[in-house]
Coordinates of C-alpha atoms in Angstrom, one line a residue:
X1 CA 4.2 78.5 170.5
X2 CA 7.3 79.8 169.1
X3 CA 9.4 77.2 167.2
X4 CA 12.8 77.1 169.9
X5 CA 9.5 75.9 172.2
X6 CA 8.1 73.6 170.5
X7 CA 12.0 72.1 170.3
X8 CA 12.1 72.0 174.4
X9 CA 9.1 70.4 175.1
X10 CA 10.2 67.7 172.1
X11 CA 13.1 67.2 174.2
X12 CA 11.4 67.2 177.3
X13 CA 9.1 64.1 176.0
X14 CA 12.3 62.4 175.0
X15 CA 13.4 63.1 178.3
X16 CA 13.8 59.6 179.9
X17 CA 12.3 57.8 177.0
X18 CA 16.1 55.8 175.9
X19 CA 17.6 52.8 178.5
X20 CA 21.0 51.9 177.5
X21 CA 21.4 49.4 180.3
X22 CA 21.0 46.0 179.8
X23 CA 18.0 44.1 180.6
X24 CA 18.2 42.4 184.2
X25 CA 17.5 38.1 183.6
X26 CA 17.8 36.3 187.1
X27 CA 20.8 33.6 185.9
X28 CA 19.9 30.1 185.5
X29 CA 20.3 28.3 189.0
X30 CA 23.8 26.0 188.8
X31 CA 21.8 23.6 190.8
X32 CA 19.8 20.2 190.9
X33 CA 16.2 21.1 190.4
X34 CA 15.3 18.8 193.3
X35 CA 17.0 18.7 196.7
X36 CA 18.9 15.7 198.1
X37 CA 16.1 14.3 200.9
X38 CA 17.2 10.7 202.7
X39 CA 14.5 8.1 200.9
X40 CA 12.6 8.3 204.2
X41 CA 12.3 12.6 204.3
X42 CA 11.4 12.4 200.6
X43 CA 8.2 9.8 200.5
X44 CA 6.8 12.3 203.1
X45 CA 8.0 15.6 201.5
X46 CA 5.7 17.5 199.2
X47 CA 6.2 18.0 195.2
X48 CA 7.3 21.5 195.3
X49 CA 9.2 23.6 197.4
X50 CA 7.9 24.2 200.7
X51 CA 7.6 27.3 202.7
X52 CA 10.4 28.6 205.1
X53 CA 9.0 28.2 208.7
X54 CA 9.3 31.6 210.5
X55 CA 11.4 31.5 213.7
X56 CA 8.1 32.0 216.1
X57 CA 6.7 28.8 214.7
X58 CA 10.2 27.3 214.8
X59 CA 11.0 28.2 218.8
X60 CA 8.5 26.4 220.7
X61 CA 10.0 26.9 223.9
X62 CA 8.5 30.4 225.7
X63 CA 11.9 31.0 227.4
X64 CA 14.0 31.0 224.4
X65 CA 11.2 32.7 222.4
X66 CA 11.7 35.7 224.6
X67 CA 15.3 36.0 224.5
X68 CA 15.2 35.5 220.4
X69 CA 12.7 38.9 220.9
X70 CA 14.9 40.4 223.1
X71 CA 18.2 39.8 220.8
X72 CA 16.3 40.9 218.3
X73 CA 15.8 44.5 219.7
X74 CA 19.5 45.0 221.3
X75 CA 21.8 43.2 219.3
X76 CA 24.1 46.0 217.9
X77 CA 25.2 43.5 214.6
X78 CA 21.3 43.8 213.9
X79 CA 21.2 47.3 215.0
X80 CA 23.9 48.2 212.3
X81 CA 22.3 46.3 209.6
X82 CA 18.9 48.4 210.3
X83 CA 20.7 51.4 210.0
X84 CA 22.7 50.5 206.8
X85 CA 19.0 49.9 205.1
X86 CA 18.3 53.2 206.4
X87 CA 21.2 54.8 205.0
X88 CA 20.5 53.3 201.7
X89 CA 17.0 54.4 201.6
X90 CA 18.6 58.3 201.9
X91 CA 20.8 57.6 199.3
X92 CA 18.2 56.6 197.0
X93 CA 16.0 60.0 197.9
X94 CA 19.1 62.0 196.9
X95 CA 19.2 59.5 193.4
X96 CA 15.7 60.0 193.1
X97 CA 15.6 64.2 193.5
X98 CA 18.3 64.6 190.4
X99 CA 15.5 63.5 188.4
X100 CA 13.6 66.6 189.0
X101 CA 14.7 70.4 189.0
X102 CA 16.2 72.2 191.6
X103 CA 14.2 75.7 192.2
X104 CA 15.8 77.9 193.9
X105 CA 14.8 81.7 195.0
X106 CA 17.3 84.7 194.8
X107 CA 17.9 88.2 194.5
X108 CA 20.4 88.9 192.4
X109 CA 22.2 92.9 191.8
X110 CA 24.6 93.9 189.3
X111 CA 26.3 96.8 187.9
X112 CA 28.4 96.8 184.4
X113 CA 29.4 99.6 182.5
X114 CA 27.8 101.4 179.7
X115 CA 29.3 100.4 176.3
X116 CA 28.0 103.8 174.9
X117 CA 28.5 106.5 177.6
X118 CA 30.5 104.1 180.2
X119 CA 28.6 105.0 183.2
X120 CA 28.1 102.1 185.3
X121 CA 24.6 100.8 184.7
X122 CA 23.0 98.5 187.6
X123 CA 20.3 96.0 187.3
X124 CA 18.7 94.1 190.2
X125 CA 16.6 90.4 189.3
X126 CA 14.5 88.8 192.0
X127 CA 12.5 85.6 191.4
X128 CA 13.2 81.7 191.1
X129 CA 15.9 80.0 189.6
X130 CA 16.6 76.4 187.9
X131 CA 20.5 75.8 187.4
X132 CA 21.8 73.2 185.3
X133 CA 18.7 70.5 185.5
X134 CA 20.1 67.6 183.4
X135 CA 17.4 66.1 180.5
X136 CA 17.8 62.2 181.0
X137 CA 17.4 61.9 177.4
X138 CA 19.8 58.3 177.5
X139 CA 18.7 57.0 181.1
X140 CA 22.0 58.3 183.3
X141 CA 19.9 59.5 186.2
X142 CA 17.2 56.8 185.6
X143 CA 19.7 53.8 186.1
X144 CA 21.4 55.8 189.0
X145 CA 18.1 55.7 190.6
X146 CA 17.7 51.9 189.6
X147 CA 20.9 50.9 190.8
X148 CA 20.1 53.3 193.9
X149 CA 16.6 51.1 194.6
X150 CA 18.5 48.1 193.9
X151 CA 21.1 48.9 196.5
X152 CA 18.3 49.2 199.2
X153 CA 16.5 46.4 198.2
X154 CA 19.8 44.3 198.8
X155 CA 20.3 46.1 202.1
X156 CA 17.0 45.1 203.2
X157 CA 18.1 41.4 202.2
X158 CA 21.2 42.0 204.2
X159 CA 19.2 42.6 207.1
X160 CA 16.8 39.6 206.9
X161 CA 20.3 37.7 206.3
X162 CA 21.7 39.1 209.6
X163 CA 18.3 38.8 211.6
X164 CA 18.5 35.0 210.5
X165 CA 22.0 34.8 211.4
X166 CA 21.6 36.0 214.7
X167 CA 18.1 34.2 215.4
X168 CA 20.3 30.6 214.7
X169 CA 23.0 31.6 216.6
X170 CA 20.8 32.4 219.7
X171 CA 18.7 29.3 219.5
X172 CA 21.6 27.4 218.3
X173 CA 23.8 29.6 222.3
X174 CA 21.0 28.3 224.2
X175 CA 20.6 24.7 223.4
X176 CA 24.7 24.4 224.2
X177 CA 23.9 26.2 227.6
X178 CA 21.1 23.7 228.3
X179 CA 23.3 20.9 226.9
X180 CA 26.1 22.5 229.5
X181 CA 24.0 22.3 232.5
X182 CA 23.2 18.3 231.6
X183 CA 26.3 17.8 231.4
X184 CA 27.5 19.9 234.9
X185 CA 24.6 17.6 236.5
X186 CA 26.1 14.1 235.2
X187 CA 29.3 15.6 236.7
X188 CA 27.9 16.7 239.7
X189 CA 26.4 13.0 240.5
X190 CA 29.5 11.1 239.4
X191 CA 31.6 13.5 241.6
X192 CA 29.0 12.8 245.0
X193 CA 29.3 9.1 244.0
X194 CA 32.8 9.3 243.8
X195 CA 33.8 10.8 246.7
X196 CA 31.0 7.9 248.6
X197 CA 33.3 5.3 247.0
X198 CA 36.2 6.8 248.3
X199 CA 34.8 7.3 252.3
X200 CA 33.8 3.6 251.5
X201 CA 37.5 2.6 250.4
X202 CA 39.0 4.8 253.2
X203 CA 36.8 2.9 255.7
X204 CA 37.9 -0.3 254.1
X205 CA 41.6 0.6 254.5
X206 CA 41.5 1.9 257.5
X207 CA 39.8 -1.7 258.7
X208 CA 42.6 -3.7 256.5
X209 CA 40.1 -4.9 254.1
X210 CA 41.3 -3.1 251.1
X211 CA 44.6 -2.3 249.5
X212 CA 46.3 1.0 249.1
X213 CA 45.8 0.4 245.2
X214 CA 41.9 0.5 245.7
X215 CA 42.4 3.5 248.2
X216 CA 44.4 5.6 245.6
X217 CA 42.4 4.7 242.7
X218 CA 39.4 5.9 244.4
X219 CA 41.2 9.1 245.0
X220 CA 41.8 9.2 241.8
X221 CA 38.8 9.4 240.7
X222 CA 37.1 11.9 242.7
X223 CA 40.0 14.3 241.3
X224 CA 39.5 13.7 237.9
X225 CA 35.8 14.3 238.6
X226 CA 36.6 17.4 240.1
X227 CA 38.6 18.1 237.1
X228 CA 35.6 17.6 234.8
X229 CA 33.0 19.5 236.7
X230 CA 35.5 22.4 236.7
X231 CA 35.9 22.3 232.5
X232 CA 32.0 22.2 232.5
X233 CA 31.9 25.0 234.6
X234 CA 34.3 26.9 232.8
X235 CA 32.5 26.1 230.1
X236 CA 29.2 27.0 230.4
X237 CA 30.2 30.5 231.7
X238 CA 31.8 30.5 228.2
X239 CA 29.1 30.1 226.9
X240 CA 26.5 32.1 228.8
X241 CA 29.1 35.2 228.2
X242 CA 29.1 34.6 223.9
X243 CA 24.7 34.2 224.6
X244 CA 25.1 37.9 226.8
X245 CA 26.9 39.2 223.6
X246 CA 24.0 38.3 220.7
X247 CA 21.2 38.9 223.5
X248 CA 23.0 42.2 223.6
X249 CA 23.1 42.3 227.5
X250 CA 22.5 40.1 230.4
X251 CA 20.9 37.0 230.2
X252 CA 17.9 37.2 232.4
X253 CA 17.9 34.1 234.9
X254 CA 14.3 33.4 234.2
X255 CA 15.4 32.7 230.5
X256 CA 18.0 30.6 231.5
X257 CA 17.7 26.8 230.4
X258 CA 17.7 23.9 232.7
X259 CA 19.0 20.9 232.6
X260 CA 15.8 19.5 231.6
X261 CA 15.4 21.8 229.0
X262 CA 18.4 20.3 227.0
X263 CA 16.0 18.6 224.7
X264 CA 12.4 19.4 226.0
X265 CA 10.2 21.9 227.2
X266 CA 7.3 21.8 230.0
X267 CA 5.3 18.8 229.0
X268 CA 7.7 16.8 226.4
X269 CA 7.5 18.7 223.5
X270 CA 10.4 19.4 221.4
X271 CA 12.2 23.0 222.1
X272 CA 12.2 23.0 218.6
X273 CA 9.5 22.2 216.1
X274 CA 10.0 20.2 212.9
X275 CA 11.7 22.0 209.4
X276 CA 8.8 21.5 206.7
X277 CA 11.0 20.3 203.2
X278 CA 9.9 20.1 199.8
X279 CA 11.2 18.3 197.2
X280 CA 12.2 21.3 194.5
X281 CA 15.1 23.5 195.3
X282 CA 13.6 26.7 193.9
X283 CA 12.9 27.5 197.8
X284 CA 16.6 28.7 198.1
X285 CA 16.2 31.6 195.9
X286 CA 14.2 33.3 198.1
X287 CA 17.2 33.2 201.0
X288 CA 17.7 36.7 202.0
X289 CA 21.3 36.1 201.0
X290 CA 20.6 35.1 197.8
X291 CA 18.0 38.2 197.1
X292 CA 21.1 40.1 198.0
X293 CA 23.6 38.6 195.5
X294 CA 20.8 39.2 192.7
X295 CA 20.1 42.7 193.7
X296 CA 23.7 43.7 193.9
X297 CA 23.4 42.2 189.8
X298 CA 20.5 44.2 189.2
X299 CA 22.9 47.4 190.6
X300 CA 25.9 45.9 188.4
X301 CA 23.4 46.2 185.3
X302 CA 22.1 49.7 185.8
X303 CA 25.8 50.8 186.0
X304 CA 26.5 49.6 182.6
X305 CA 23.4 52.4 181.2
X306 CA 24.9 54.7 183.1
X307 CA 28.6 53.9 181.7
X308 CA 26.9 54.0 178.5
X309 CA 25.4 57.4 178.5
X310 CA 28.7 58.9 179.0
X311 CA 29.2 58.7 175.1
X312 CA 26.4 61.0 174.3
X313 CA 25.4 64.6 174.7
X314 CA 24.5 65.9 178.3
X315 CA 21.4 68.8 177.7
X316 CA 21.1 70.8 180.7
X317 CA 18.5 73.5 181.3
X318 CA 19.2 77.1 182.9
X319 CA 16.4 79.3 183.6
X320 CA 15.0 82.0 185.9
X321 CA 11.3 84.0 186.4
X322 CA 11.0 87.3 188.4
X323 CA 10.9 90.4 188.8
X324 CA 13.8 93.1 187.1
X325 CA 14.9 96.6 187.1
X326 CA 17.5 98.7 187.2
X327 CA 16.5 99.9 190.8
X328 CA 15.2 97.9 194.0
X329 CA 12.3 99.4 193.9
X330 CA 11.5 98.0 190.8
X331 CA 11.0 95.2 192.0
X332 CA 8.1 95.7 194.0
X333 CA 6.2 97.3 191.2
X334 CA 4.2 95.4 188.2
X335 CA 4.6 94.9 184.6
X336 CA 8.5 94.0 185.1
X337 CA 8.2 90.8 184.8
X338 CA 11.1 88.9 183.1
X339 CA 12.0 84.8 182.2
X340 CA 15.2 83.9 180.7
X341 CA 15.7 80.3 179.5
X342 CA 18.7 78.6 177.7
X343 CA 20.1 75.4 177.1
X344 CA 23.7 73.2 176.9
X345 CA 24.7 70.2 175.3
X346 CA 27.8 68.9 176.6
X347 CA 29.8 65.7 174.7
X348 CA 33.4 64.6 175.1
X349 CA 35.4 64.7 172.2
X350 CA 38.8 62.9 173.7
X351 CA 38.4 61.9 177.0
X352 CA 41.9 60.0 176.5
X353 CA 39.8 56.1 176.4
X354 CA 37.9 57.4 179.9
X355 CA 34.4 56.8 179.2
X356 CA 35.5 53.4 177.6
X357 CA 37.6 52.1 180.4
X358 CA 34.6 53.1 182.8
X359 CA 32.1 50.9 180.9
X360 CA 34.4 48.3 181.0
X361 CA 34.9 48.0 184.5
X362 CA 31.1 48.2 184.6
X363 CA 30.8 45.4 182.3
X364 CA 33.3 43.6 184.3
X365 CA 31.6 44.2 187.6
X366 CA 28.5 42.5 186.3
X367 CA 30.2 39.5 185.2
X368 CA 31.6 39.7 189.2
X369 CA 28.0 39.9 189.9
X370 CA 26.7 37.1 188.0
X371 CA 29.3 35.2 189.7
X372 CA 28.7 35.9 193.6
X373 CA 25.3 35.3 192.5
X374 CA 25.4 31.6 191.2
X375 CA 28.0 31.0 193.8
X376 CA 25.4 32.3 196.6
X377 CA 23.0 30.0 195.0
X378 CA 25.6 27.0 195.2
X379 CA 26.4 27.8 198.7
X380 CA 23.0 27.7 199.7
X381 CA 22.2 24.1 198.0
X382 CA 25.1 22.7 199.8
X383 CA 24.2 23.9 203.2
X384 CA 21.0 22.7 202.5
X385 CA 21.9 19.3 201.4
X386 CA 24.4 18.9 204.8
X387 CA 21.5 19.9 206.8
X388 CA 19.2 17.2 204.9
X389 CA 22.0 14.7 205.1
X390 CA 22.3 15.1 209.1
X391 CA 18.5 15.5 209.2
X392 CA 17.5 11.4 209.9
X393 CA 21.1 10.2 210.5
X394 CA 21.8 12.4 213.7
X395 CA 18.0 10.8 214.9
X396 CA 19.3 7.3 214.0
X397 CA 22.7 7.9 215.7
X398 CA 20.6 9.8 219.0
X399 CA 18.4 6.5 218.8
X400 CA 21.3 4.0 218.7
X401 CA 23.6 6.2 221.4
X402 CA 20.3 5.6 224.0
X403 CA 20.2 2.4 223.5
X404 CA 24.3 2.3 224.4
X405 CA 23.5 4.4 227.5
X406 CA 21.0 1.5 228.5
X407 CA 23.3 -0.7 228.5
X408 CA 25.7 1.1 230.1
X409 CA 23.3 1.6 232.9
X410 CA 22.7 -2.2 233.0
X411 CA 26.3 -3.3 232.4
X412 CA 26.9 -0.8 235.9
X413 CA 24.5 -2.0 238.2
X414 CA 25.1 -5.6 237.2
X415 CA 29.3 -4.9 238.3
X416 CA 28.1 -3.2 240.9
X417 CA 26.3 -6.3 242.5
X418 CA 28.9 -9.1 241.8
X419 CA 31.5 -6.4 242.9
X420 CA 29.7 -6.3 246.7
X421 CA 29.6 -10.2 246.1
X422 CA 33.4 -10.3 245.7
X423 CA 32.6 -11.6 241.9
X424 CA 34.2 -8.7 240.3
X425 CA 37.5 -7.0 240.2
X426 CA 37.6 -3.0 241.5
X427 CA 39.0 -2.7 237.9
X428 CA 35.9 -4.2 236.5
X429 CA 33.9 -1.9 238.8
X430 CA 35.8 1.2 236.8
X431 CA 35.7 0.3 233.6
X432 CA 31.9 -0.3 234.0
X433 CA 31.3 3.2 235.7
X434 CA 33.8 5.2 232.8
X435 CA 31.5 3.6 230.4
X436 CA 28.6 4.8 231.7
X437 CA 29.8 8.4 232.1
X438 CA 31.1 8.1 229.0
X439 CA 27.9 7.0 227.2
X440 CA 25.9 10.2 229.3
X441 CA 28.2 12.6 227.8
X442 CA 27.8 11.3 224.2
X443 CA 23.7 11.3 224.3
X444 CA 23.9 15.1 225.9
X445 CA 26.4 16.0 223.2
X446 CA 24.4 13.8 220.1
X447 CA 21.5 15.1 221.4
X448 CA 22.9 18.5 220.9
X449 CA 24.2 18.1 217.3
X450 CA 21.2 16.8 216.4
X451 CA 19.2 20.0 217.3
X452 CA 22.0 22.2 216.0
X453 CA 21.3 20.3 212.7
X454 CA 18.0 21.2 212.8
X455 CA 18.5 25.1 213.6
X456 CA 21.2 24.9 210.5
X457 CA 18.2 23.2 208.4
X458 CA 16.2 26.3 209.0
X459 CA 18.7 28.5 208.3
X460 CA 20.2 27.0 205.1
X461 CA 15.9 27.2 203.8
X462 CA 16.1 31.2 204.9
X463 CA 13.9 30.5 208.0

């Protein structure tokens, strides 16, 4: 081995062997160790963090776990994010192949004149080339390619984010139709008891036994009942059309909920099962969100090497192997064989502050990093700790709001009986029934927060 070879393949060991890029450490969390559980959440709650409940263990109802499926294959938002993964995967092939030569194959004919005689001479070459192949002797290409994997790692994050997203606001669509057909159905029976009161006061006025106060006031009130059940209506298609748009098409009637299904499926059980919570917070670095913000650091440190390896040499490699002579046919016969080989190192000498600027906006764009990543972390706890906060309180307010509704119920019936015995005013007899429509809306609509609550539980633990 000549002694220029035994100088490349030095160089070619060396090759890769130097990382100027900093060494990723995941930042320390800006967060309690511990999450904020209500006393009674905590004494049942295990010591360490607990795992995220997937959505098919989440979604106990069939109906809804079908049309979670089916947003799951058509929602375009999703559809996008599957493809940006995809793209990024490419682009890390592409990061990947400058690491290893291009080879091509080419024929290659020539004709330059003679220095001696100055006839033209020709010269054919046919074989395999490799053009400019960079040696990664300070770790450019290598922490392209690491900031390159990183970037599809945090892409694949950004999907899980978006399938969550989209998973919470389907469940999340549904329950507000179901909670939109309870409340069209308490409409619909104060509207039909409405409009018996007012045949009844007609009748009475008609005989002289009632005012036209009573007569209008029962008028009254079938109109605004009309009015609601028209909002509710208006509502719910609202709302069925912004379920259509994540489901990515038509909401198939069979999935529809019921009015029954506001709270419960076939047989009582919850539409939703319950969020398992641990008491250490460590469980929220493993949101897809927050894999994202860390990769996107991981990216932000690569960039730095390859901001650093500006400031040395660049050694390419130039070579071909084939066959040569000065005629075609030459080419096709043996013992012309011919390699050439030859090297370049490139280095800036004044680059007018370039290669400094550019590691400094690297440097800076870490610190950017480090940043979205602690404040990803932050926004995570505090989502958290409003879900836990909500988590017993929206049960003790749904407890106290049916025990207002019983009441209510009571309170009616009992004015309706001293009402018929001339005991009570029609005024009485008005305020008692608004107060019981009144406390049915509020237990569809608690009932509803709560259960919103819970989806935003299982969000804010990365489902």
């Amino acid at each position: 081995m000549t002694k220029g070879g035994g100088g490349l393949v030095a160089a070619l060991v060396l090759a890769g062997c130097t990382n100027l890029a900093p060494r990723h450490e995941r930042p320390a969390a800006p967060i309690p160790s511990q999450l904020p559980l209500p006393a009674e959440v905590a004494a049942s709650a295990p010591t360490g963090a607990a795992v995220p409940l997937g959505w098919k263990a989440f979604v106990q109802s069939p109906q809804l776990a079908q049309l979670v499926q089916q947003a799951l294959d058509q929602n375009r938002d999703l559809r996008v994010a599957v493809l940006n993964v995809q793209r990024a995967e490419a682009q890390l092939g592409v990061a990947r192949a400058d690491r290893l030569p291009t080879v091509s194959a080419g024929l290659i004919g020539s004709a330059t004149p003679n220095a001696a005689s100055g006839r033209q001479v020709q010269s054919y070459t046919a074989g395999v080339q490799v053009t400019a192949w960079e040696l990664d002797l300070f770790g450019r290409i290598a922490n392209l390619g690491e900031a390159a994997q990183a970037q599809v790692l945090a892409t694949e994050a950004g999907r899980r984010s978006a399938e969550l997203a989209l998973v919470s606001a389907v469940v999340s669509g549904w329950l507000a139709l179901a909670a939109d057909g309870e409340l069209l159905s308490v409409a619909e029976r104060t509207l039909a008891s409405r409009e018996a009161t007012l045949q009844l006061s007609t009748l009475r006025f008609d005989a002289g036994a009632a005012s036209s106060l009573e007569l209008q006031t029962a008028q009254s009130l079938v109109a605004q009942a009309r009015n609601t059940q028209a909002q509710l209506r208006r509502q719910r298609a609202l709302d069925l059309n912004a379920l259509a748009l994540l489901v990515g098409g038509p909401v198939p009637a069979e999935l529809l909920p019921g009015a029954a299904d506001a709270g419960t499926v076939a047989g009582g059980a919850d539409v939703l099962a319950p969020v398992p919570v641990g008491l250490g917070s460590e469980v929220l670095l493993q949101r897809p969100d927050v894999i994202q913000a860390e990769q996107a650091l991981v990216a932000a440190s690569a960039n730095i090497g390859v901001a650093r390896a500006a400031f040395f040499p660049r050694l390419a490699l130039t070579g071909s192997a084939g066959q040569a002579g000065s005629r075609l046919s030459d080419l096709l016969q043996t013992g012309n064989f011919a390699w050439s080989l030859s090297a370049s190192a490139l280095a800036a000498i004044f680059d007018s502050g370039r290669n400094q600027a550019n590691l400094n906006v690297a440097k800076v764009n870490r610190d950017i990093a480090v940043a979205q990543y602690e404040k990803a972390v932050q926004s995570a706890f505090r989502e958290t700790a409003d879900a836990l906060a909500g988590l017993s309180s929206w049960r003790e307010q749904l407890d106290a709001q049916r025990q207002q509704l019983d009441a209510a119920r009571e309170i009616a019936r009992l004015t309706e009986l001293r009402y018929q015995n001339g005991a009570a005013s029609a005024l009485e007899r008005l305020d008692a029934q608004r107060s019981l429509l009144a406390a049915e809306q509020v237990l569809v609509q608690t009932r509803l927060a709560e259960q919103v609550n819970r989806v935003a539980l299982f969000k804010a633990l990365g489902g």
